[in-house]
Amino acid sequence: MRATSILRSAARTPLIHFIGKRSVPKSIDHSPRVHPASPTGSLPDSFATYRAKAQQHGPLGRSSFNGTIGGHSGASLGPVKPQEGEFFDRAELPARFGRLPWTEAEIEAIETGGASLFA
């Protein structure tokens, strides 16, 4: 017990030692620069021109929606029906794939946290 109280009273010394005095830079250059791995080597003129050419899970520009699914409402695409052998809901499956009803023993085991299985 005495060793614990001695360790608690000792001053904590950090394991990391920094070299030199802390100093904050007087001026930091926040001007935009081209990334070293940039394929073009130049900055875009504006955000609008960048967004017109950018791709993120597909084109981001408004002009790319003409004639594609993103340019139409869902209702205009027509009804969605599953193909032969496909089902959208579990309730539509044949009875052999349905959920089995809970037995009284299973319900009791769940309610008691499994203790009823060993009692």
PDB file of C-alpha atoms in Angstrom:
ATOM      1  CA  MET A   1       0.000   0.000   0.000  1.00  0.00           C
ATOM      2  CA  ARG A   2       2.831   2.362   0.787  1.00  0.00           C
ATOM      3  CA  ALA A   3       4.329   1.953  -2.711  1.00  0.00           C
ATOM      4  CA  THR A   4       1.021   3.032  -4.281  1.00  0.00           C
ATOM      5  CA  SER A   5       0.833   6.224  -2.227  1.00  0.00           C
ATOM      6  CA  ILE A   6       4.439   7.051  -3.116  1.00  0.00           C
ATOM      7  CA  LEU A   7       3.744   6.549  -6.821  1.00  0.00           C
ATOM      8  CA  ARG A   8       0.634   8.745  -6.641  1.00  0.00           C
ATOM      9  CA  SER A   9       2.474  11.574  -4.963  1.00  0.00           C
ATOM     10  CA  ALA A  10       5.328  11.546  -7.512  1.00  0.00           C
ATOM     11  CA  ALA A  11       5.205  14.233 -10.178  1.00  0.00           C
ATOM     12  CA  ARG A  12       4.237  12.928 -13.587  1.00  0.00           C
ATOM     13  CA  THR A  13       6.884  13.404 -16.239  1.00  0.00           C
ATOM     14  CA  PRO A  14       5.850  13.013 -19.886  1.00  0.00           C
ATOM     15  CA  LEU A  15       7.680  10.458 -22.014  1.00  0.00           C
ATOM     16  CA  ILE A  16       7.801  12.788 -25.029  1.00  0.00           C
ATOM     17  CA  HIS A  17      10.481  15.475 -24.985  1.00  0.00           C
ATOM     18  CA  PHE A  18      10.125  18.332 -27.458  1.00  0.00           C
ATOM     19  CA  ILE A  19      13.239  20.058 -28.729  1.00  0.00           C
ATOM     20  CA  GLY A  20      13.251  23.841 -28.564  1.00  0.00           C
ATOM     21  CA  LYS A  21      10.748  26.436 -27.475  1.00  0.00           C
ATOM     22  CA  ARG A  22       7.147  26.482 -28.669  1.00  0.00           C
ATOM     23  CA  SER A  23       6.675  28.998 -31.428  1.00  0.00           C
ATOM     24  CA  VAL A  24       3.740  29.914 -33.616  1.00  0.00           C
ATOM     25  CA  PRO A  25       4.594  30.977 -37.183  1.00  0.00           C
ATOM     26  CA  LYS A  26       4.136  34.706 -37.771  1.00  0.00           C
ATOM     27  CA  SER A  27       2.581  34.274 -41.209  1.00  0.00           C
ATOM     28  CA  ILE A  28       1.077  31.228 -42.846  1.00  0.00           C
ATOM     29  CA  ASP A  29       0.414  31.078 -46.577  1.00  0.00           C
ATOM     30  CA  HIS A  30      -3.166  29.842 -47.108  1.00  0.00           C
ATOM     31  CA  SER A  31      -3.302  30.579 -50.811  1.00  0.00           C
ATOM     32  CA  PRO A  32      -4.568  27.682 -52.962  1.00  0.00           C
ATOM     33  CA  ARG A  33      -1.876  25.575 -54.600  1.00  0.00           C
ATOM     34  CA  VAL A  34      -1.984  22.712 -57.062  1.00  0.00           C
ATOM     35  CA  HIS A  35      -1.650  19.277 -55.496  1.00  0.00           C
ATOM     36  CA  PRO A  36       1.644  17.598 -56.421  1.00  0.00           C
ATOM     37  CA  ALA A  37      -0.220  14.573 -57.838  1.00  0.00           C
ATOM     38  CA  SER A  38      -2.660  16.670 -59.891  1.00  0.00           C
ATOM     39  CA  PRO A  39      -3.102  15.268 -63.421  1.00  0.00           C
ATOM     40  CA  THR A  40      -3.555  18.729 -64.965  1.00  0.00           C
ATOM     41  CA  GLY A  41      -1.073  20.704 -62.878  1.00  0.00           C
ATOM     42  CA  SER A  42      -3.380  23.727 -62.709  1.00  0.00           C
ATOM     43  CA  LEU A  43      -6.128  25.059 -60.459  1.00  0.00           C
ATOM     44  CA  PRO A  44      -9.710  25.334 -61.764  1.00  0.00           C
ATOM     45  CA  ASP A  45     -10.993  28.796 -62.675  1.00  0.00           C
ATOM     46  CA  SER A  46     -13.926  28.548 -60.281  1.00  0.00           C
ATOM     47  CA  PHE A  47     -15.857  26.029 -58.257  1.00  0.00           C
ATOM     48  CA  ALA A  48     -18.606  25.987 -60.894  1.00  0.00           C
ATOM     49  CA  THR A  49     -16.201  24.889 -63.635  1.00  0.00           C
ATOM     50  CA  TYR A  50     -14.713  22.263 -61.309  1.00  0.00           C
ATOM     51  CA  ARG A  51     -18.154  20.890 -60.446  1.00  0.00           C
ATOM     52  CA  ALA A  52     -19.138  20.710 -64.108  1.00  0.00           C
ATOM     53  CA  LYS A  53     -16.245  18.320 -64.783  1.00  0.00           C
ATOM     54  CA  ALA A  54     -16.114  16.466 -61.429  1.00  0.00           C
ATOM     55  CA  GLN A  55     -17.286  12.885 -60.955  1.00  0.00           C
ATOM     56  CA  GLN A  56     -18.491  11.465 -57.670  1.00  0.00           C
ATOM     57  CA  HIS A  57     -20.541   8.307 -58.117  1.00  0.00           C
ATOM     58  CA  GLY A  58     -21.444   9.701 -61.535  1.00  0.00           C
ATOM     59  CA  PRO A  59     -21.412  13.168 -63.111  1.00  0.00           C
ATOM     60  CA  LEU A  60     -22.260  16.115 -60.852  1.00  0.00           C
ATOM     61  CA  GLY A  61     -23.268  18.574 -63.556  1.00  0.00           C
ATOM     62  CA  ARG A  62     -26.927  19.313 -64.337  1.00  0.00           C
ATOM     63  CA  SER A  63     -26.408  18.740 -68.063  1.00  0.00           C
ATOM     64  CA  SER A  64     -25.601  15.083 -67.432  1.00  0.00           C
ATOM     65  CA  PHE A  65     -29.155  14.365 -66.240  1.00  0.00           C
ATOM     66  CA  ASN A  66     -30.701  14.899 -69.669  1.00  0.00           C
ATOM     67  CA  GLY A  67     -32.064  11.605 -70.921  1.00  0.00           C
ATOM     68  CA  THR A  68     -30.891   9.525 -67.964  1.00  0.00           C
ATOM     69  CA  ILE A  69     -32.724   8.117 -64.972  1.00  0.00           C
ATOM     70  CA  GLY A  70     -31.721  11.064 -62.771  1.00  0.00           C
ATOM     71  CA  GLY A  71     -33.512  13.476 -65.103  1.00  0.00           C
ATOM     72  CA  HIS A  72     -36.965  11.910 -64.681  1.00  0.00           C
ATOM     73  CA  SER A  73     -39.313  11.463 -61.752  1.00  0.00           C
ATOM     74  CA  GLY A  74     -39.871   7.964 -60.419  1.00  0.00           C
ATOM     75  CA  ALA A  75     -43.525   7.977 -61.478  1.00  0.00           C
ATOM     76  CA  SER A  76     -42.590   8.702 -65.093  1.00  0.00           C
ATOM     77  CA  LEU A  77     -40.412   5.574 -65.227  1.00  0.00           C
ATOM     78  CA  GLY A  78     -43.466   3.344 -64.828  1.00  0.00           C
ATOM     79  CA  PRO A  79     -44.383   0.693 -62.298  1.00  0.00           C
ATOM     80  CA  VAL A  80     -41.698  -1.444 -60.719  1.00  0.00           C
ATOM     81  CA  LYS A  81     -42.551  -5.139 -60.828  1.00  0.00           C
ATOM     82  CA  PRO A  82     -40.346  -8.045 -59.813  1.00  0.00           C
ATOM     83  CA  GLN A  83     -39.294 -10.482 -62.498  1.00  0.00           C
ATOM     84  CA  GLU A  84     -40.305 -14.136 -62.443  1.00  0.00           C
ATOM     85  CA  GLY A  85     -38.906 -15.792 -59.312  1.00  0.00           C
ATOM     86  CA  GLU A  86     -38.042 -12.481 -57.593  1.00  0.00           C
ATOM     87  CA  PHE A  87     -39.852 -11.135 -54.543  1.00  0.00           C
ATOM     88  CA  PHE A  88     -39.781  -7.703 -52.912  1.00  0.00           C
ATOM     89  CA  ASP A  89     -41.127  -8.756 -49.522  1.00  0.00           C
ATOM     90  CA  ARG A  90     -40.624 -11.766 -47.292  1.00  0.00           C
ATOM     91  CA  ALA A  91     -44.397 -12.165 -46.985  1.00  0.00           C
ATOM     92  CA  GLU A  92     -44.605 -12.892 -50.747  1.00  0.00           C
ATOM     93  CA  LEU A  93     -42.347 -15.960 -50.469  1.00  0.00           C
ATOM     94  CA  PRO A  94     -43.780 -19.483 -50.415  1.00  0.00           C
ATOM     95  CA  ALA A  95     -44.886 -20.770 -47.000  1.00  0.00           C
ATOM     96  CA  ARG A  96     -41.823 -23.016 -46.641  1.00  0.00           C
ATOM     97  CA  PHE A  97     -39.659 -19.863 -46.397  1.00  0.00           C
ATOM     98  CA  GLY A  98     -41.937 -18.170 -43.861  1.00  0.00           C
ATOM     99  CA  ARG A  99     -41.065 -17.471 -40.254  1.00  0.00           C
ATOM    100  CA  LEU A 100     -41.664 -20.245 -37.783  1.00  0.00           C
ATOM    101  CA  PRO A 101     -43.880 -19.428 -34.796  1.00  0.00           C
ATOM    102  CA  TRP A 102     -42.212 -19.143 -31.377  1.00  0.00           C
ATOM    103  CA  THR A 103     -42.760 -22.013 -28.967  1.00  0.00           C
ATOM    104  CA  GLU A 104     -43.607 -21.411 -25.310  1.00  0.00           C
ATOM    105  CA  ALA A 105     -40.216 -22.829 -24.286  1.00  0.00           C
ATOM    106  CA  GLU A 106     -38.389 -20.348 -26.545  1.00  0.00           C
ATOM    107  CA  ILE A 107     -40.435 -17.414 -25.238  1.00  0.00           C
ATOM    108  CA  GLU A 108     -39.740 -18.453 -21.643  1.00  0.00           C
ATOM    109  CA  ALA A 109     -36.004 -18.823 -22.361  1.00  0.00           C
ATOM    110  CA  ILE A 110     -35.857 -15.329 -23.844  1.00  0.00           C
ATOM    111  CA  GLU A 111     -37.817 -13.724 -21.016  1.00  0.00           C
ATOM    112  CA  THR A 112     -35.647 -15.303 -18.310  1.00  0.00           C
ATOM    113  CA  GLY A 113     -32.370 -14.729 -20.125  1.00  0.00           C
ATOM    114  CA  GLY A 114     -31.839 -18.470 -20.584  1.00  0.00           C
ATOM    115  CA  ALA A 115     -32.127 -19.309 -16.881  1.00  0.00           C
ATOM    116  CA  SER A 116     -35.282 -21.383 -17.432  1.00  0.00           C
ATOM    117  CA  LEU A 117     -33.320 -23.819 -19.581  1.00  0.00           C
ATOM    118  CA  PHE A 118     -31.196 -24.869 -16.589  1.00  0.00           C
ATOM    119  CA  ALA A 119     -33.804 -24.689 -13.793  1.00  0.00           C
TER     120      ALA A 119
END
